[in-house]
PDB file of C-alpha atoms in Angstrom:
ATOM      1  CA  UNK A   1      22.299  -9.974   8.265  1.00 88.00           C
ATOM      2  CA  UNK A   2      19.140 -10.420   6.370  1.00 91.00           C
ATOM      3  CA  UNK A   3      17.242 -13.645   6.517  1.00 93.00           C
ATOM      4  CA  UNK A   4      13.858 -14.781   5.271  1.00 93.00           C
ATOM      5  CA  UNK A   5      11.015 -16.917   5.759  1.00 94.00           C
ATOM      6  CA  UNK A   6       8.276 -18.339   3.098  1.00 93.00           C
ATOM      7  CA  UNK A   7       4.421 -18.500   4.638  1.00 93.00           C
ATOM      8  CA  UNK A   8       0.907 -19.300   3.264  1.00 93.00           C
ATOM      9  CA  UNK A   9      -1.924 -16.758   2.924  1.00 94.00           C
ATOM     10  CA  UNK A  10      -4.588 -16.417   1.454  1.00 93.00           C
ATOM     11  CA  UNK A  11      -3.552 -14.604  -1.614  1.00 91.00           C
ATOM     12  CA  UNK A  12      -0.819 -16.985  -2.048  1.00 91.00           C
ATOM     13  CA  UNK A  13       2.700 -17.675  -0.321  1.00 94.00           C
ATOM     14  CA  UNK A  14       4.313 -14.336   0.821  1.00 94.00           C
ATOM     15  CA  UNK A  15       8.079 -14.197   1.584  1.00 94.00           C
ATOM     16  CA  UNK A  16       9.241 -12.388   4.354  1.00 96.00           C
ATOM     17  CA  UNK A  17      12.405 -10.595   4.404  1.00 95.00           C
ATOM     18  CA  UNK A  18      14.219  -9.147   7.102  1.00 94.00           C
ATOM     19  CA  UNK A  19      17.712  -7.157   7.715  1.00 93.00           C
ATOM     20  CA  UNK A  20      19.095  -7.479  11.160  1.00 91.00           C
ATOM     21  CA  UNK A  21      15.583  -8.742  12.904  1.00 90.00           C
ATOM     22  CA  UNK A  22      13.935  -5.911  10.730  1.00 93.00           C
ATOM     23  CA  UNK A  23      11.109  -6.644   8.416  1.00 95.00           C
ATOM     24  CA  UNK A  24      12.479  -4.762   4.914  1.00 95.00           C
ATOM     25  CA  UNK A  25      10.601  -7.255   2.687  1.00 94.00           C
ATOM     26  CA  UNK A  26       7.340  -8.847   2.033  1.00 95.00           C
ATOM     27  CA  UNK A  27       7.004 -10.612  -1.857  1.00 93.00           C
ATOM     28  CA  UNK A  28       4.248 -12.246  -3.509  1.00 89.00           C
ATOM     29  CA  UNK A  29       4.571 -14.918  -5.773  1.00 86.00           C
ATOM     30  CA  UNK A  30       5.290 -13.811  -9.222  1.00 84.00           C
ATOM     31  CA  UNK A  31       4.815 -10.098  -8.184  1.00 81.00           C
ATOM     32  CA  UNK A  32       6.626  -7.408 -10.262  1.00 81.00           C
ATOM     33  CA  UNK A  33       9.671  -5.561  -8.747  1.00 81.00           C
ATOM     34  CA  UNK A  34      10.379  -9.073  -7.075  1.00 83.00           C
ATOM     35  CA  UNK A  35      14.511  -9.555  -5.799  1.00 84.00           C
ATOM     36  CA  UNK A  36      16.214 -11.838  -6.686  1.00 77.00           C
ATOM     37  CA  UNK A  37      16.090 -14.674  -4.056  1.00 84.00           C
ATOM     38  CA  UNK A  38      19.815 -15.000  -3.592  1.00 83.00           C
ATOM     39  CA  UNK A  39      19.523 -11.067  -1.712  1.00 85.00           C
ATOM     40  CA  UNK A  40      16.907 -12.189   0.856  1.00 89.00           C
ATOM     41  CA  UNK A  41      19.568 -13.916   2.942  1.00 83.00           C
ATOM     42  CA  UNK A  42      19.822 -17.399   4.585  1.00 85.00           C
ATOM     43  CA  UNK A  43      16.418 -19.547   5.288  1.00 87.00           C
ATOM     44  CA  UNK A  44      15.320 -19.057   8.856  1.00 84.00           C
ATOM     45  CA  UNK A  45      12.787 -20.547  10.846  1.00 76.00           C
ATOM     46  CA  UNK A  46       9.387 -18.870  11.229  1.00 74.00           C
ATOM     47  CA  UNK A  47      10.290 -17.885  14.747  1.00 75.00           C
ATOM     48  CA  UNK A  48      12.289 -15.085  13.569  1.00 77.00           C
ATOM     49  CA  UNK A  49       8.917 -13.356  12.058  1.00 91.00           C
ATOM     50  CA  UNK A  50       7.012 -13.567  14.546  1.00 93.00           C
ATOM     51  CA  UNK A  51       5.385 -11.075  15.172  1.00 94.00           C
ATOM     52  CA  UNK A  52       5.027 -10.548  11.618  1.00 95.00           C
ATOM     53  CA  UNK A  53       3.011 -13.561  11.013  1.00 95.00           C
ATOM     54  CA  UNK A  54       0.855 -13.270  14.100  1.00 95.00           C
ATOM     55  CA  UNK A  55      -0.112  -9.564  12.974  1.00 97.00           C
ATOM     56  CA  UNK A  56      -0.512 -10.630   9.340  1.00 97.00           C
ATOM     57  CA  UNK A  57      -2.973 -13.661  10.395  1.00 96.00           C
ATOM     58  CA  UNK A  58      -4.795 -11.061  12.649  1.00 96.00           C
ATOM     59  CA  UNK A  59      -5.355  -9.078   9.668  1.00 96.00           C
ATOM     60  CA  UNK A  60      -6.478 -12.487   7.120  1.00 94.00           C
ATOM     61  CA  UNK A  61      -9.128 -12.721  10.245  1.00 94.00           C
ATOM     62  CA  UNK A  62     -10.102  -9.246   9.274  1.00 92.00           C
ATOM     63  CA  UNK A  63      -9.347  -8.439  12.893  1.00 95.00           C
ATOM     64  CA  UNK A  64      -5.984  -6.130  12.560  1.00 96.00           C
ATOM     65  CA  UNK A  65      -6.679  -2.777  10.649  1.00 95.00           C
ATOM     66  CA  UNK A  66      -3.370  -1.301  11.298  1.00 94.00           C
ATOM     67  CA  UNK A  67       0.045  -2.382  10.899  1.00 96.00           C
ATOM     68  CA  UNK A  68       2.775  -1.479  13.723  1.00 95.00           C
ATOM     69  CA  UNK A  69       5.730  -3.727  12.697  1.00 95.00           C
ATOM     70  CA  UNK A  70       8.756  -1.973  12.850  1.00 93.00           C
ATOM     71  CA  UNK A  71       9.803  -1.515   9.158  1.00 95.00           C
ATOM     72  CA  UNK A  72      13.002  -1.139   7.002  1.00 94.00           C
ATOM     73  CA  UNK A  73      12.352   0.563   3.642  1.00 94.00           C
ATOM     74  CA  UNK A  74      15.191   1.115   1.594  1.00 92.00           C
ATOM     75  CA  UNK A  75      14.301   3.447  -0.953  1.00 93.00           C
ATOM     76  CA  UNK A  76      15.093   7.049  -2.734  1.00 95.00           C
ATOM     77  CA  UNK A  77      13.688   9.937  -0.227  1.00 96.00           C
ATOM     78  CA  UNK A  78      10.769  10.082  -1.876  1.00 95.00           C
ATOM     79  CA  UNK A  79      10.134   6.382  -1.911  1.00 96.00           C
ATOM     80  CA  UNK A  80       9.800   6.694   1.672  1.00 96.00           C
ATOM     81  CA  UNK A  81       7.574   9.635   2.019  1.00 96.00           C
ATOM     82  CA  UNK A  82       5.078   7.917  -0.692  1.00 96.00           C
ATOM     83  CA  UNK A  83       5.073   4.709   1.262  1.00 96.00           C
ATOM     84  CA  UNK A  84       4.743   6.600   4.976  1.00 95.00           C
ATOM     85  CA  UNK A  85       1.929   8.284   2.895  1.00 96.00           C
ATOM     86  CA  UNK A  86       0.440   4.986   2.075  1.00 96.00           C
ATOM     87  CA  UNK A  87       0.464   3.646   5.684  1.00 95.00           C
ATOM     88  CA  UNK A  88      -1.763   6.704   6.170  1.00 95.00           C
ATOM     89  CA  UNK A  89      -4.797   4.966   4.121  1.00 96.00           C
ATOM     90  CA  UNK A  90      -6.967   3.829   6.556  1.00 96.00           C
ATOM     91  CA  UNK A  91      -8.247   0.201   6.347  1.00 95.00           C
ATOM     92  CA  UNK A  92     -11.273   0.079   3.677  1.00 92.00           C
ATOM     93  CA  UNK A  93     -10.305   3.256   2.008  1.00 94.00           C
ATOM     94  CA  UNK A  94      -8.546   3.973  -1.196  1.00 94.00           C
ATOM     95  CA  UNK A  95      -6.730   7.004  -2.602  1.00 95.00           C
ATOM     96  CA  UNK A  96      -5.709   8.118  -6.308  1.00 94.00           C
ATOM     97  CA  UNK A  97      -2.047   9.110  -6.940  1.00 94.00           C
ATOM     98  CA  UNK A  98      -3.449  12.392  -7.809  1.00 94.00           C
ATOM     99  CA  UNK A  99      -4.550  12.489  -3.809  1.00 95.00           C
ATOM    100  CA  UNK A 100      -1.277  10.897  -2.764  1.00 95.00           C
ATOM    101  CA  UNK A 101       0.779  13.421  -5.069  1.00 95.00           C
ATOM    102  CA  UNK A 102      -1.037  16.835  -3.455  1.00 96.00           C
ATOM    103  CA  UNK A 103      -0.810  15.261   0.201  1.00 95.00           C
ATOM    104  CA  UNK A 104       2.623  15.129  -0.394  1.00 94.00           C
ATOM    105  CA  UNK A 105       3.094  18.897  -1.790  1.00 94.00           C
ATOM    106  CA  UNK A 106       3.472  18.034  -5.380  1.00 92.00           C
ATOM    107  CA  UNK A 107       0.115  17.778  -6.932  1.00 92.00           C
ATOM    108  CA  UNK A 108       2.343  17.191 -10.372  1.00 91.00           C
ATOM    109  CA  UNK A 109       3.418  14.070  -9.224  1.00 92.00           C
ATOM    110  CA  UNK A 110       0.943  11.474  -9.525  1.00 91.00           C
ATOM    111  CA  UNK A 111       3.028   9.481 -12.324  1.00 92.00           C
ATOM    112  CA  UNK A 112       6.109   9.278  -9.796  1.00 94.00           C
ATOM    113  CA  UNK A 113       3.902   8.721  -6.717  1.00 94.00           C
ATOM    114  CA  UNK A 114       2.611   5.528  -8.979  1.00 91.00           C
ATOM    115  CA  UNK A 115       6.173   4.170  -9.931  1.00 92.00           C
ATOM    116  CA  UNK A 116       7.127   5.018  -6.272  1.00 94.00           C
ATOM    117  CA  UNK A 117       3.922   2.701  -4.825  1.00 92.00           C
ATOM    118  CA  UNK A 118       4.829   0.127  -7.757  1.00 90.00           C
ATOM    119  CA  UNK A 119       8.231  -0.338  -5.937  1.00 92.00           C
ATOM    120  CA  UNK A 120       6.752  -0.492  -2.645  1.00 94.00           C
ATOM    121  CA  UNK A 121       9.164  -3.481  -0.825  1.00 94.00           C
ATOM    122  CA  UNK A 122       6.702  -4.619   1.697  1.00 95.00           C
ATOM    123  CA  UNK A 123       2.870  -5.170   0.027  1.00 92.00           C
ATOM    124  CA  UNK A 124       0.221  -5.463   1.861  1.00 95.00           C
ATOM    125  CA  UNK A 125       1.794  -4.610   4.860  1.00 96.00           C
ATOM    126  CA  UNK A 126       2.383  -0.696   3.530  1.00 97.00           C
ATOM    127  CA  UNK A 127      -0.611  -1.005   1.610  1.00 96.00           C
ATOM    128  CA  UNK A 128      -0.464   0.175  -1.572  1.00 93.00           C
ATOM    129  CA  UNK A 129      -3.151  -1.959  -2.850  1.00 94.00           C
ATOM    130  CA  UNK A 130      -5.214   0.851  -1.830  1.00 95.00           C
ATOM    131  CA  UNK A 131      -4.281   2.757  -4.245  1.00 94.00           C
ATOM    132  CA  UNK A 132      -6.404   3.266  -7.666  1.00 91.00           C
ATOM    133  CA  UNK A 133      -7.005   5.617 -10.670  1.00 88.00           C
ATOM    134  CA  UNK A 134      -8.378   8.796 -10.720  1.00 87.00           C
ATOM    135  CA  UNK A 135     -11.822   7.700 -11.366  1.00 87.00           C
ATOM    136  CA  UNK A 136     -11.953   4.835  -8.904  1.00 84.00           C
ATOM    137  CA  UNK A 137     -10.346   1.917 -11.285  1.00 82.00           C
ATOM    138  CA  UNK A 138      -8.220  -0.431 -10.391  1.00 86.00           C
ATOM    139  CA  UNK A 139      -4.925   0.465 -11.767  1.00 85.00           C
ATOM    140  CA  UNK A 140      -1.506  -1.218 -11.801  1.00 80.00           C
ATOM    141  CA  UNK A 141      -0.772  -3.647  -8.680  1.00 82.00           C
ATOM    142  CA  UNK A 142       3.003  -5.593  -8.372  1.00 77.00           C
ATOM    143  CA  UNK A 143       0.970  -8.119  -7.245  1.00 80.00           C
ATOM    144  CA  UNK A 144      -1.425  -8.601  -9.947  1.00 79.00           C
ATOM    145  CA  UNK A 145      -4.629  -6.654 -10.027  1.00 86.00           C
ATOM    146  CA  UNK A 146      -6.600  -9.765  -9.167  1.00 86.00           C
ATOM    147  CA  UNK A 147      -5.131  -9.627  -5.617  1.00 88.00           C
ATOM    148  CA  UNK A 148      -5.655  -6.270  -5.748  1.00 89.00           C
ATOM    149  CA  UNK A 149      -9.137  -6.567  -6.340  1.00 91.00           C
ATOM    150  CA  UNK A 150      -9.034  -9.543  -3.820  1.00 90.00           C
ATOM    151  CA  UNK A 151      -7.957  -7.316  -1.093  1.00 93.00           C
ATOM    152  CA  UNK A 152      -9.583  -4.334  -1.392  1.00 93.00           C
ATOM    153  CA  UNK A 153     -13.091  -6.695  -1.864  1.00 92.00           C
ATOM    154  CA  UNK A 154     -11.517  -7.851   1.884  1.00 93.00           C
ATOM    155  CA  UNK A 155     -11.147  -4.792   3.644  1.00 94.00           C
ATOM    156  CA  UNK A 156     -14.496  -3.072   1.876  1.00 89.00           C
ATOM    157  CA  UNK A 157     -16.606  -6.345   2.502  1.00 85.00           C
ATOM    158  CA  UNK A 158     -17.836  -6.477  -0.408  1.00 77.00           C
ATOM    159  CA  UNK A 159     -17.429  -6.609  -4.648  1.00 67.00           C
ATOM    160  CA  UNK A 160     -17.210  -3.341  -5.091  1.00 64.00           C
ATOM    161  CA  UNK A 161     -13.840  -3.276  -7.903  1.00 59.00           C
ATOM    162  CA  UNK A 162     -13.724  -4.912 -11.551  1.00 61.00           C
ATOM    163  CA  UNK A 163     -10.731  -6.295 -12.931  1.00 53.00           C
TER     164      UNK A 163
END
């Protein structure tokens, strides 16, 4: 049974979804690829993210580096192996598709690895705002490359990324 919950950041209100206790969502306002609200289930307290929340605030304190909710991507096959790729980015760090693509065995892939990370269900969380161009721009962001910029200015402490 999936349920949801709406909560405040700093980059805006996120909505969390979740399937069966599961977190398979997590949707900025206005981001691209966005559900329709109807499929994120009934309204449920905060209570039932949890551990969600606590590990997302511990990461606005710039305190959590790493992510270990339990996760529920549905996605094509290689969905999934681009986003487990993408929870391989350490905190701080960015990677081009073209170094996504050729960690993945198909250095030909960069344009699917990019519509693959554009369709990534749970932002920030699977972080594919760490993800730019081949020379270091900031590239496409479901999210809005401000935020993008916002967060990767957050984990690199510091301005280093122009819109």
């Amino acid at each position: 049974m999936k349920q949801h919950t709406v909560i405040d950041s700093p980059y805006g209100p996120l909505t969390l979804v979740a399937d069966d206790g599961v977190l398979c969502g997590l949707y900025m306002t206005d981001q691209r690829h966005r559900p329709p609200r109807e499929t994120f289930g009934e309204s449920a307290g905060t209570a039932a993210f949890r551990a969600a929340q606590e590990q997302l605030a511990s990461y606005f304190a710039g305190e959590l580096k790493e992510f270990t909710l339990e996760l529920s991507l549905a996605g094509t096959p290689f969905q999934r192996r681009v986003w487990d790729a993408l929870r391989r980015i350490p905190y701080g760090e960015t990677r081009s598709y073209g170094q996504l693509a050729t960690a993945l065995g198909a250095p030909g892939a960069s344009r699917a690895v990019g519509l693959a990370n554009g369709r990534n269900p749970v932002g920030i969380i699977v972080p594919c705002h760490r993800v730019v161009g081949a020379d270091g721009s900031l590239t496409g962001y479901g999210g809005g490359l401000p935020r993008k910029k916002r967060l990767l200015d957050f984990e690199t402490g510091s301005a280093l990324f122009d819109v």
